[in-house]
């Protein structure tokens, strides 16, 4: 780990329960980790979701904040801290015409497959600028309902395949436990990681990724496929245990170098 410069994390079910704020233990561990290395959070949610789930619960120094990188909507956007606040580095937004096509394809496919919820918790389809996200039970569905909707992933696979067939020029992939994400072609978490490496002038060996969907077809898999070292987890407690051990190792290494 002597070459480690950045630890990257998925958000939902990696740093926190889906759409929920990070636990106090996780917040403290992220602060300790930011003392040692840069940290990236890359996930399908909007920047506002990053704010409510993560940023609002961190107590960081200026130096720690400078080391924090945020990539909402699966790496289609990138934010860094500046004197004026969080500054957008880039955004790979969809065109209005593409957004209309995506909404139509998601709606038609979900209805044809019997996956359009009559009484959802909030909007089923959300325009996130650089990403259109379908959430089968609605954006605000309780975690327990979301985890029970498609435990084997079959519903998402069928919906993803149906939508991808209608939109061959766009990127269609499974997102969270109930979601499908659509972005510009080739713009996924691997795209975001390559942008980060370029921005920080790093190599693949300088980065470690922690995520819960590293299986083929999962939205974290593109990171694994590009050759970045990955740590699979299934819930935030596993992540916290791993980060605690990692911080201890990094602190020990720093002491040995001193």
mmCIF file with all atom_site columns, C-alpha atoms in Angstrom, residues 18-213:
data_model
loop_
_atom_site.group_PDB
_atom_site.id
_atom_site.type_symbol
_atom_site.label_atom_id
_atom_site.label_alt_id
_atom_site.label_comp_id
_atom_site.label_asym_id
_atom_site.label_entity_id
_atom_site.label_seq_id
_atom_site.pdbx_PDB_ins_code
_atom_site.Cartn_x
_atom_site.Cartn_y
_atom_site.Cartn_z
_atom_site.occupancy
_atom_site.B_iso_or_equiv
_atom_site.pdbx_formal_charge
_atom_site.auth_seq_id
_atom_site.auth_comp_id
_atom_site.auth_asym_id
_atom_site.auth_atom_id
_atom_site.pdbx_PDB_model_num
ATOM 1   C CA . UNK A 1 18  ? -29.420 3.448   0.735   1.00 0.00 ? 18  UNK A CA 1
ATOM 2   C CA . UNK A 1 19  ? -30.422 7.157   0.613   1.00 0.00 ? 19  UNK A CA 1
ATOM 3   C CA . UNK A 1 20  ? -29.528 7.534   4.312   1.00 0.00 ? 20  UNK A CA 1
ATOM 4   C CA . UNK A 1 21  ? -26.934 9.644   6.105   1.00 0.00 ? 21  UNK A CA 1
ATOM 5   C CA . UNK A 1 22  ? -23.591 8.137   6.996   1.00 0.00 ? 22  UNK A CA 1
ATOM 6   C CA . UNK A 1 23  ? -23.182 6.802   10.514  1.00 0.00 ? 23  UNK A CA 1
ATOM 7   C CA . UNK A 1 24  ? -21.113 8.815   12.995  1.00 0.00 ? 24  UNK A CA 1
ATOM 8   C CA . UNK A 1 25  ? -18.481 6.067   13.023  1.00 0.00 ? 25  UNK A CA 1
ATOM 9   C CA . UNK A 1 26  ? -18.151 6.252   9.254   1.00 0.00 ? 26  UNK A CA 1
ATOM 10  C CA . UNK A 1 27  ? -17.892 10.041  9.357   1.00 0.00 ? 27  UNK A CA 1
ATOM 11  C CA . UNK A 1 28  ? -15.040 9.860   11.869  1.00 0.00 ? 28  UNK A CA 1
ATOM 12  C CA . UNK A 1 29  ? -13.225 7.170   9.885   1.00 0.00 ? 29  UNK A CA 1
ATOM 13  C CA . UNK A 1 30  ? -13.457 9.203   6.677   1.00 0.00 ? 30  UNK A CA 1
ATOM 14  C CA . UNK A 1 31  ? -11.914 12.123  8.522   1.00 0.00 ? 31  UNK A CA 1
ATOM 15  C CA . UNK A 1 32  ? -9.030  9.936   9.687   1.00 0.00 ? 32  UNK A CA 1
ATOM 16  C CA . UNK A 1 33  ? -8.568  8.546   6.180   1.00 0.00 ? 33  UNK A CA 1
ATOM 17  C CA . UNK A 1 34  ? -8.512  12.048  4.684   1.00 0.00 ? 34  UNK A CA 1
ATOM 18  C CA . UNK A 1 35  ? -5.581  12.844  6.943   1.00 0.00 ? 35  UNK A CA 1
ATOM 19  C CA . UNK A 1 36  ? -3.577  10.131  5.176   1.00 0.00 ? 36  UNK A CA 1
ATOM 20  C CA . UNK A 1 37  ? -4.787  10.043  1.528   1.00 0.00 ? 37  UNK A CA 1
ATOM 21  C CA . UNK A 1 38  ? -7.262  11.589  -0.893  1.00 0.00 ? 38  UNK A CA 1
ATOM 22  C CA . UNK A 1 39  ? -10.809 10.216  -0.846  1.00 0.00 ? 39  UNK A CA 1
ATOM 23  C CA . UNK A 1 40  ? -13.277 9.987   -3.735  1.00 0.00 ? 40  UNK A CA 1
ATOM 24  C CA . UNK A 1 41  ? -17.011 9.314   -3.411  1.00 0.00 ? 41  UNK A CA 1
ATOM 25  C CA . UNK A 1 42  ? -18.519 8.200   -6.734  1.00 0.00 ? 42  UNK A CA 1
ATOM 26  C CA . UNK A 1 43  ? -22.156 7.131   -6.914  1.00 0.00 ? 43  UNK A CA 1
ATOM 27  C CA . UNK A 1 44  ? -25.359 7.421   -8.899  1.00 0.00 ? 44  UNK A CA 1
ATOM 28  C CA . UNK A 1 45  ? -27.029 10.084  -6.774  1.00 0.00 ? 45  UNK A CA 1
ATOM 29  C CA . UNK A 1 46  ? -27.159 13.815  -7.402  1.00 0.00 ? 46  UNK A CA 1
ATOM 30  C CA . UNK A 1 47  ? -24.744 16.246  -5.746  1.00 0.00 ? 47  UNK A CA 1
ATOM 31  C CA . UNK A 1 48  ? -27.533 17.243  -3.341  1.00 0.00 ? 48  UNK A CA 1
ATOM 32  C CA . UNK A 1 49  ? -27.697 13.628  -2.190  1.00 0.00 ? 49  UNK A CA 1
ATOM 33  C CA . UNK A 1 50  ? -23.966 13.687  -1.491  1.00 0.00 ? 50  UNK A CA 1
ATOM 34  C CA . UNK A 1 51  ? -24.516 16.818  0.586   1.00 0.00 ? 51  UNK A CA 1
ATOM 35  C CA . UNK A 1 52  ? -27.303 15.355  2.717   1.00 0.00 ? 52  UNK A CA 1
ATOM 36  C CA . UNK A 1 53  ? -25.808 11.879  3.104   1.00 0.00 ? 53  UNK A CA 1
ATOM 37  C CA . UNK A 1 54  ? -22.119 12.699  3.523   1.00 0.00 ? 54  UNK A CA 1
ATOM 38  C CA . UNK A 1 55  ? -20.969 16.317  3.555   1.00 0.00 ? 55  UNK A CA 1
ATOM 39  C CA . UNK A 1 56  ? -23.423 17.493  6.207   1.00 0.00 ? 56  UNK A CA 1
ATOM 40  C CA . UNK A 1 57  ? -21.993 14.944  8.649   1.00 0.00 ? 57  UNK A CA 1
ATOM 41  C CA . UNK A 1 58  ? -18.264 15.511  8.158   1.00 0.00 ? 58  UNK A CA 1
ATOM 42  C CA . UNK A 1 59  ? -16.179 17.804  10.371  1.00 0.00 ? 59  UNK A CA 1
ATOM 43  C CA . UNK A 1 60  ? -13.137 18.466  8.196   1.00 0.00 ? 60  UNK A CA 1
ATOM 44  C CA . UNK A 1 61  ? -10.156 20.762  8.259   1.00 0.00 ? 61  UNK A CA 1
ATOM 45  C CA . UNK A 1 62  ? -9.342  22.802  5.158   1.00 0.00 ? 62  UNK A CA 1
ATOM 46  C CA . UNK A 1 63  ? -6.590  20.339  4.247   1.00 0.00 ? 63  UNK A CA 1
ATOM 47  C CA . UNK A 1 64  ? -8.919  17.355  4.595   1.00 0.00 ? 64  UNK A CA 1
ATOM 48  C CA . UNK A 1 65  ? -11.586 19.062  2.483   1.00 0.00 ? 65  UNK A CA 1
ATOM 49  C CA . UNK A 1 66  ? -9.013  19.738  -0.227  1.00 0.00 ? 66  UNK A CA 1
ATOM 50  C CA . UNK A 1 67  ? -8.385  15.987  -0.379  1.00 0.00 ? 67  UNK A CA 1
ATOM 51  C CA . UNK A 1 68  ? -12.052 15.106  -0.888  1.00 0.00 ? 68  UNK A CA 1
ATOM 52  C CA . UNK A 1 69  ? -13.325 14.451  -4.434  1.00 0.00 ? 69  UNK A CA 1
ATOM 53  C CA . UNK A 1 70  ? -16.991 14.042  -5.343  1.00 0.00 ? 70  UNK A CA 1
ATOM 54  C CA . UNK A 1 71  ? -18.374 12.398  -8.487  1.00 0.00 ? 71  UNK A CA 1
ATOM 55  C CA . UNK A 1 72  ? -22.183 12.302  -8.480  1.00 0.00 ? 72  UNK A CA 1
ATOM 56  C CA . UNK A 1 73  ? -24.275 10.535  -11.116 1.00 0.00 ? 73  UNK A CA 1
ATOM 57  C CA . UNK A 1 74  ? -21.736 7.724   -11.636 1.00 0.00 ? 74  UNK A CA 1
ATOM 58  C CA . UNK A 1 75  ? -18.809 9.957   -12.574 1.00 0.00 ? 75  UNK A CA 1
ATOM 59  C CA . UNK A 1 76  ? -20.685 12.077  -15.104 1.00 0.00 ? 76  UNK A CA 1
ATOM 60  C CA . UNK A 1 77  ? -19.953 15.065  -12.836 1.00 0.00 ? 77  UNK A CA 1
ATOM 61  C CA . UNK A 1 78  ? -16.898 15.994  -10.755 1.00 0.00 ? 78  UNK A CA 1
ATOM 62  C CA . UNK A 1 79  ? -16.633 18.462  -7.852  1.00 0.00 ? 79  UNK A CA 1
ATOM 63  C CA . UNK A 1 80  ? -13.631 19.816  -5.926  1.00 0.00 ? 80  UNK A CA 1
ATOM 64  C CA . UNK A 1 81  ? -13.457 22.217  -2.990  1.00 0.00 ? 81  UNK A CA 1
ATOM 65  C CA . UNK A 1 82  ? -12.387 25.802  -3.572  1.00 0.00 ? 82  UNK A CA 1
ATOM 66  C CA . UNK A 1 83  ? -12.483 29.012  -1.525  1.00 0.00 ? 83  UNK A CA 1
ATOM 67  C CA . UNK A 1 84  ? -15.993 29.676  -2.836  1.00 0.00 ? 84  UNK A CA 1
ATOM 68  C CA . UNK A 1 85  ? -17.303 26.195  -2.013  1.00 0.00 ? 85  UNK A CA 1
ATOM 69  C CA . UNK A 1 86  ? -17.764 23.062  -4.084  1.00 0.00 ? 86  UNK A CA 1
ATOM 70  C CA . UNK A 1 87  ? -16.775 23.784  -7.696  1.00 0.00 ? 87  UNK A CA 1
ATOM 71  C CA . UNK A 1 88  ? -17.908 21.703  -10.663 1.00 0.00 ? 88  UNK A CA 1
ATOM 72  C CA . UNK A 1 89  ? -14.905 20.524  -12.682 1.00 0.00 ? 89  UNK A CA 1
ATOM 73  C CA . UNK A 1 90  ? -16.915 18.949  -15.500 1.00 0.00 ? 90  UNK A CA 1
ATOM 74  C CA . UNK A 1 91  ? -20.398 17.680  -16.379 1.00 0.00 ? 91  UNK A CA 1
ATOM 75  C CA . UNK A 1 92  ? -21.279 15.309  -19.213 1.00 0.00 ? 92  UNK A CA 1
ATOM 76  C CA . UNK A 1 93  ? -24.908 16.407  -19.571 1.00 0.00 ? 93  UNK A CA 1
ATOM 77  C CA . UNK A 1 94  ? -27.435 14.707  -21.818 1.00 0.00 ? 94  UNK A CA 1
ATOM 78  C CA . UNK A 1 95  ? -29.166 16.748  -24.526 1.00 0.00 ? 95  UNK A CA 1
ATOM 79  C CA . UNK A 1 96  ? -32.856 17.596  -24.192 1.00 0.00 ? 96  UNK A CA 1
ATOM 80  C CA . UNK A 1 97  ? -33.652 15.290  -27.115 1.00 0.00 ? 97  UNK A CA 1
ATOM 81  C CA . UNK A 1 98  ? -31.765 12.386  -25.544 1.00 0.00 ? 98  UNK A CA 1
ATOM 82  C CA . UNK A 1 99  ? -33.493 12.951  -22.200 1.00 0.00 ? 99  UNK A CA 1
ATOM 83  C CA . UNK A 1 100 ? -36.908 12.725  -23.870 1.00 0.00 ? 100 UNK A CA 1
ATOM 84  C CA . UNK A 1 101 ? -35.909 9.459   -25.591 1.00 0.00 ? 101 UNK A CA 1
ATOM 85  C CA . UNK A 1 102 ? -34.633 8.008   -22.327 1.00 0.00 ? 102 UNK A CA 1
ATOM 86  C CA . UNK A 1 103 ? -37.782 8.874   -20.368 1.00 0.00 ? 103 UNK A CA 1
ATOM 87  C CA . UNK A 1 104 ? -39.945 7.333   -23.093 1.00 0.00 ? 104 UNK A CA 1
ATOM 88  C CA . UNK A 1 105 ? -37.856 4.146   -23.246 1.00 0.00 ? 105 UNK A CA 1
ATOM 89  C CA . UNK A 1 106 ? -37.834 3.709   -19.459 1.00 0.00 ? 106 UNK A CA 1
ATOM 90  C CA . UNK A 1 107 ? -41.564 4.332   -19.139 1.00 0.00 ? 107 UNK A CA 1
ATOM 91  C CA . UNK A 1 108 ? -42.593 2.082   -22.021 1.00 0.00 ? 108 UNK A CA 1
ATOM 92  C CA . UNK A 1 109 ? -40.278 -0.766  -21.003 1.00 0.00 ? 109 UNK A CA 1
ATOM 93  C CA . UNK A 1 110 ? -41.229 -0.697  -17.325 1.00 0.00 ? 110 UNK A CA 1
ATOM 94  C CA . UNK A 1 111 ? -44.931 -0.704  -18.150 1.00 0.00 ? 111 UNK A CA 1
ATOM 95  C CA . UNK A 1 112 ? -44.555 -3.529  -20.684 1.00 0.00 ? 112 UNK A CA 1
ATOM 96  C CA . UNK A 1 113 ? -42.699 -5.667  -18.112 1.00 0.00 ? 113 UNK A CA 1
ATOM 97  C CA . UNK A 1 114 ? -45.192 -4.912  -15.337 1.00 0.00 ? 114 UNK A CA 1
ATOM 98  C CA . UNK A 1 115 ? -42.567 -2.995  -13.345 1.00 0.00 ? 115 UNK A CA 1
ATOM 99  C CA . UNK A 1 116 ? -44.294 0.403   -13.203 1.00 0.00 ? 116 UNK A CA 1
ATOM 100 C CA . UNK A 1 117 ? -45.369 1.000   -9.600  1.00 0.00 ? 117 UNK A CA 1
ATOM 101 C CA . UNK A 1 118 ? -48.879 2.477   -9.249  1.00 0.00 ? 118 UNK A CA 1
ATOM 102 C CA . UNK A 1 119 ? -48.187 4.085   -5.852  1.00 0.00 ? 119 UNK A CA 1
ATOM 103 C CA . UNK A 1 120 ? -44.472 4.918   -5.646  1.00 0.00 ? 120 UNK A CA 1
ATOM 104 C CA . UNK A 1 121 ? -42.617 6.787   -2.919  1.00 0.00 ? 121 UNK A CA 1
ATOM 105 C CA . UNK A 1 122 ? -41.817 9.913   -4.969  1.00 0.00 ? 122 UNK A CA 1
ATOM 106 C CA . UNK A 1 123 ? -40.839 10.219  -8.629  1.00 0.00 ? 123 UNK A CA 1
ATOM 107 C CA . UNK A 1 124 ? -40.053 7.022   -10.518 1.00 0.00 ? 124 UNK A CA 1
ATOM 108 C CA . UNK A 1 125 ? -37.943 8.811   -13.144 1.00 0.00 ? 125 UNK A CA 1
ATOM 109 C CA . UNK A 1 126 ? -35.548 11.619  -12.187 1.00 0.00 ? 126 UNK A CA 1
ATOM 110 C CA . UNK A 1 127 ? -33.599 13.921  -14.504 1.00 0.00 ? 127 UNK A CA 1
ATOM 111 C CA . UNK A 1 128 ? -30.162 14.365  -12.937 1.00 0.00 ? 128 UNK A CA 1
ATOM 112 C CA . UNK A 1 129 ? -28.786 16.404  -15.815 1.00 0.00 ? 129 UNK A CA 1
ATOM 113 C CA . UNK A 1 130 ? -26.008 14.084  -16.863 1.00 0.00 ? 130 UNK A CA 1
ATOM 114 C CA . UNK A 1 131 ? -28.001 10.979  -15.937 1.00 0.00 ? 131 UNK A CA 1
ATOM 115 C CA . UNK A 1 132 ? -31.624 9.831   -16.060 1.00 0.00 ? 132 UNK A CA 1
ATOM 116 C CA . UNK A 1 133 ? -32.444 7.446   -13.220 1.00 0.00 ? 133 UNK A CA 1
ATOM 117 C CA . UNK A 1 134 ? -35.379 5.049   -12.991 1.00 0.00 ? 134 UNK A CA 1
ATOM 118 C CA . UNK A 1 135 ? -36.257 4.033   -9.417  1.00 0.00 ? 135 UNK A CA 1
ATOM 119 C CA . UNK A 1 136 ? -38.873 1.276   -9.487  1.00 0.00 ? 136 UNK A CA 1
ATOM 120 C CA . UNK A 1 137 ? -40.456 2.154   -6.127  1.00 0.00 ? 137 UNK A CA 1
ATOM 121 C CA . UNK A 1 138 ? -39.836 5.902   -6.289  1.00 0.00 ? 138 UNK A CA 1
ATOM 122 C CA . UNK A 1 139 ? -36.896 8.060   -5.221  1.00 0.00 ? 139 UNK A CA 1
ATOM 123 C CA . UNK A 1 140 ? -37.879 8.061   -1.534  1.00 0.00 ? 140 UNK A CA 1
ATOM 124 C CA . UNK A 1 141 ? -38.781 4.402   -1.026  1.00 0.00 ? 141 UNK A CA 1
ATOM 125 C CA . UNK A 1 142 ? -37.846 2.973   2.409   1.00 0.00 ? 142 UNK A CA 1
ATOM 126 C CA . UNK A 1 143 ? -34.642 0.882   2.348   1.00 0.00 ? 143 UNK A CA 1
ATOM 127 C CA . UNK A 1 144 ? -36.452 -2.272  3.503   1.00 0.00 ? 144 UNK A CA 1
ATOM 128 C CA . UNK A 1 145 ? -38.897 -2.037  0.601   1.00 0.00 ? 145 UNK A CA 1
ATOM 129 C CA . UNK A 1 146 ? -36.059 -1.445  -1.870  1.00 0.00 ? 146 UNK A CA 1
ATOM 130 C CA . UNK A 1 147 ? -33.971 -4.383  -0.661  1.00 0.00 ? 147 UNK A CA 1
ATOM 131 C CA . UNK A 1 148 ? -36.966 -6.728  -0.928  1.00 0.00 ? 148 UNK A CA 1
ATOM 132 C CA . UNK A 1 149 ? -38.092 -5.672  -4.401  1.00 0.00 ? 149 UNK A CA 1
ATOM 133 C CA . UNK A 1 150 ? -35.550 -7.567  -6.529  1.00 0.00 ? 150 UNK A CA 1
ATOM 134 C CA . UNK A 1 151 ? -33.243 -9.671  -4.340  1.00 0.00 ? 151 UNK A CA 1
ATOM 135 C CA . UNK A 1 152 ? -31.831 -11.721 -7.220  1.00 0.00 ? 152 UNK A CA 1
ATOM 136 C CA . UNK A 1 153 ? -31.553 -8.780  -9.662  1.00 0.00 ? 153 UNK A CA 1
ATOM 137 C CA . UNK A 1 154 ? -33.772 -10.414 -12.314 1.00 0.00 ? 154 UNK A CA 1
ATOM 138 C CA . UNK A 1 155 ? -36.204 -7.496  -12.601 1.00 0.00 ? 155 UNK A CA 1
ATOM 139 C CA . UNK A 1 156 ? -33.414 -4.993  -13.116 1.00 0.00 ? 156 UNK A CA 1
ATOM 140 C CA . UNK A 1 157 ? -31.686 -7.193  -15.669 1.00 0.00 ? 157 UNK A CA 1
ATOM 141 C CA . UNK A 1 158 ? -34.833 -7.567  -17.744 1.00 0.00 ? 158 UNK A CA 1
ATOM 142 C CA . UNK A 1 159 ? -35.577 -3.856  -17.592 1.00 0.00 ? 159 UNK A CA 1
ATOM 143 C CA . UNK A 1 160 ? -31.986 -2.906  -18.351 1.00 0.00 ? 160 UNK A CA 1
ATOM 144 C CA . UNK A 1 161 ? -31.900 -5.192  -21.397 1.00 0.00 ? 161 UNK A CA 1
ATOM 145 C CA . UNK A 1 162 ? -35.209 -3.862  -22.718 1.00 0.00 ? 162 UNK A CA 1
ATOM 146 C CA . UNK A 1 163 ? -34.163 -0.220  -22.351 1.00 0.00 ? 163 UNK A CA 1
ATOM 147 C CA . UNK A 1 164 ? -30.677 -0.844  -23.790 1.00 0.00 ? 164 UNK A CA 1
ATOM 148 C CA . UNK A 1 165 ? -32.251 -2.340  -26.912 1.00 0.00 ? 165 UNK A CA 1
ATOM 149 C CA . UNK A 1 166 ? -34.201 0.904   -27.428 1.00 0.00 ? 166 UNK A CA 1
ATOM 150 C CA . UNK A 1 167 ? -31.185 3.137   -26.719 1.00 0.00 ? 167 UNK A CA 1
ATOM 151 C CA . UNK A 1 168 ? -28.121 1.483   -28.335 1.00 0.00 ? 168 UNK A CA 1
ATOM 152 C CA . UNK A 1 169 ? -26.297 4.824   -28.589 1.00 0.00 ? 169 UNK A CA 1
ATOM 153 C CA . UNK A 1 170 ? -26.493 5.488   -24.827 1.00 0.00 ? 170 UNK A CA 1
ATOM 154 C CA . UNK A 1 171 ? -25.118 3.786   -21.701 1.00 0.00 ? 171 UNK A CA 1
ATOM 155 C CA . UNK A 1 172 ? -27.798 1.812   -19.802 1.00 0.00 ? 172 UNK A CA 1
ATOM 156 C CA . UNK A 1 173 ? -26.820 -0.018  -16.602 1.00 0.00 ? 173 UNK A CA 1
ATOM 157 C CA . UNK A 1 174 ? -28.187 -1.274  -13.325 1.00 0.00 ? 174 UNK A CA 1
ATOM 158 C CA . UNK A 1 175 ? -27.790 1.209   -10.496 1.00 0.00 ? 175 UNK A CA 1
ATOM 159 C CA . UNK A 1 176 ? -28.867 0.671   -6.901  1.00 0.00 ? 176 UNK A CA 1
ATOM 160 C CA . UNK A 1 177 ? -31.192 -2.017  -5.580  1.00 0.00 ? 177 UNK A CA 1
ATOM 161 C CA . UNK A 1 178 ? -34.196 -0.755  -7.582  1.00 0.00 ? 178 UNK A CA 1
ATOM 162 C CA . UNK A 1 179 ? -32.684 1.598   -10.145 1.00 0.00 ? 179 UNK A CA 1
ATOM 163 C CA . UNK A 1 180 ? -31.563 1.831   -13.759 1.00 0.00 ? 180 UNK A CA 1
ATOM 164 C CA . UNK A 1 181 ? -29.185 4.647   -14.816 1.00 0.00 ? 181 UNK A CA 1
ATOM 165 C CA . UNK A 1 182 ? -28.805 6.053   -18.320 1.00 0.00 ? 182 UNK A CA 1
ATOM 166 C CA . UNK A 1 183 ? -25.913 8.326   -19.376 1.00 0.00 ? 183 UNK A CA 1
ATOM 167 C CA . UNK A 1 184 ? -23.956 9.214   -22.490 1.00 0.00 ? 184 UNK A CA 1
ATOM 168 C CA . UNK A 1 185 ? -22.227 6.247   -24.104 1.00 0.00 ? 185 UNK A CA 1
ATOM 169 C CA . UNK A 1 186 ? -19.029 5.244   -22.352 1.00 0.00 ? 186 UNK A CA 1
ATOM 170 C CA . UNK A 1 187 ? -19.654 7.529   -19.373 1.00 0.00 ? 187 UNK A CA 1
ATOM 171 C CA . UNK A 1 188 ? -19.682 5.348   -16.270 1.00 0.00 ? 188 UNK A CA 1
ATOM 172 C CA . UNK A 1 189 ? -17.683 4.939   -13.061 1.00 0.00 ? 189 UNK A CA 1
ATOM 173 C CA . UNK A 1 190 ? -14.623 3.825   -15.043 1.00 0.00 ? 190 UNK A CA 1
ATOM 174 C CA . UNK A 1 191 ? -14.876 7.069   -17.023 1.00 0.00 ? 191 UNK A CA 1
ATOM 175 C CA . UNK A 1 192 ? -14.927 8.989   -13.740 1.00 0.00 ? 192 UNK A CA 1
ATOM 176 C CA . UNK A 1 193 ? -11.935 7.084   -12.406 1.00 0.00 ? 193 UNK A CA 1
ATOM 177 C CA . UNK A 1 194 ? -9.943  7.778   -15.571 1.00 0.00 ? 194 UNK A CA 1
ATOM 178 C CA . UNK A 1 195 ? -10.791 11.467  -15.247 1.00 0.00 ? 195 UNK A CA 1
ATOM 179 C CA . UNK A 1 196 ? -9.587  11.436  -11.635 1.00 0.00 ? 196 UNK A CA 1
ATOM 180 C CA . UNK A 1 197 ? -6.303  9.754   -12.584 1.00 0.00 ? 197 UNK A CA 1
ATOM 181 C CA . UNK A 1 198 ? -5.778  12.365  -15.280 1.00 0.00 ? 198 UNK A CA 1
ATOM 182 C CA . UNK A 1 199 ? -6.699  15.267  -12.988 1.00 0.00 ? 199 UNK A CA 1
ATOM 183 C CA . UNK A 1 200 ? -4.325  14.130  -10.211 1.00 0.00 ? 200 UNK A CA 1
ATOM 184 C CA . UNK A 1 201 ? -1.641  12.728  -12.542 1.00 0.00 ? 201 UNK A CA 1
ATOM 185 C CA . UNK A 1 202 ? -1.857  9.285   -10.966 1.00 0.00 ? 202 UNK A CA 1
ATOM 186 C CA . UNK A 1 203 ? -1.563  5.681   -12.123 1.00 0.00 ? 203 UNK A CA 1
ATOM 187 C CA . UNK A 1 204 ? -4.025  2.835   -11.631 1.00 0.00 ? 204 UNK A CA 1
ATOM 188 C CA . UNK A 1 205 ? -1.831  1.372   -8.871  1.00 0.00 ? 205 UNK A CA 1
ATOM 189 C CA . UNK A 1 206 ? -2.284  4.581   -6.844  1.00 0.00 ? 206 UNK A CA 1
ATOM 190 C CA . UNK A 1 207 ? -6.024  3.975   -6.370  1.00 0.00 ? 207 UNK A CA 1
ATOM 191 C CA . UNK A 1 208 ? -8.132  1.560   -4.336  1.00 0.00 ? 208 UNK A CA 1
ATOM 192 C CA . UNK A 1 209 ? -11.905 1.208   -4.813  1.00 0.00 ? 209 UNK A CA 1
ATOM 193 C CA . UNK A 1 210 ? -14.497 -0.028  -2.292  1.00 0.00 ? 210 UNK A CA 1
ATOM 194 C CA . UNK A 1 211 ? -17.980 -0.926  -3.536  1.00 0.00 ? 211 UNK A CA 1
ATOM 195 C CA . UNK A 1 212 ? -20.957 -3.248  -3.155  1.00 0.00 ? 212 UNK A CA 1
ATOM 196 C CA . UNK A 1 213 ? -21.760 -3.937  -6.832  1.00 0.00 ? 213 UNK A CA 1
#
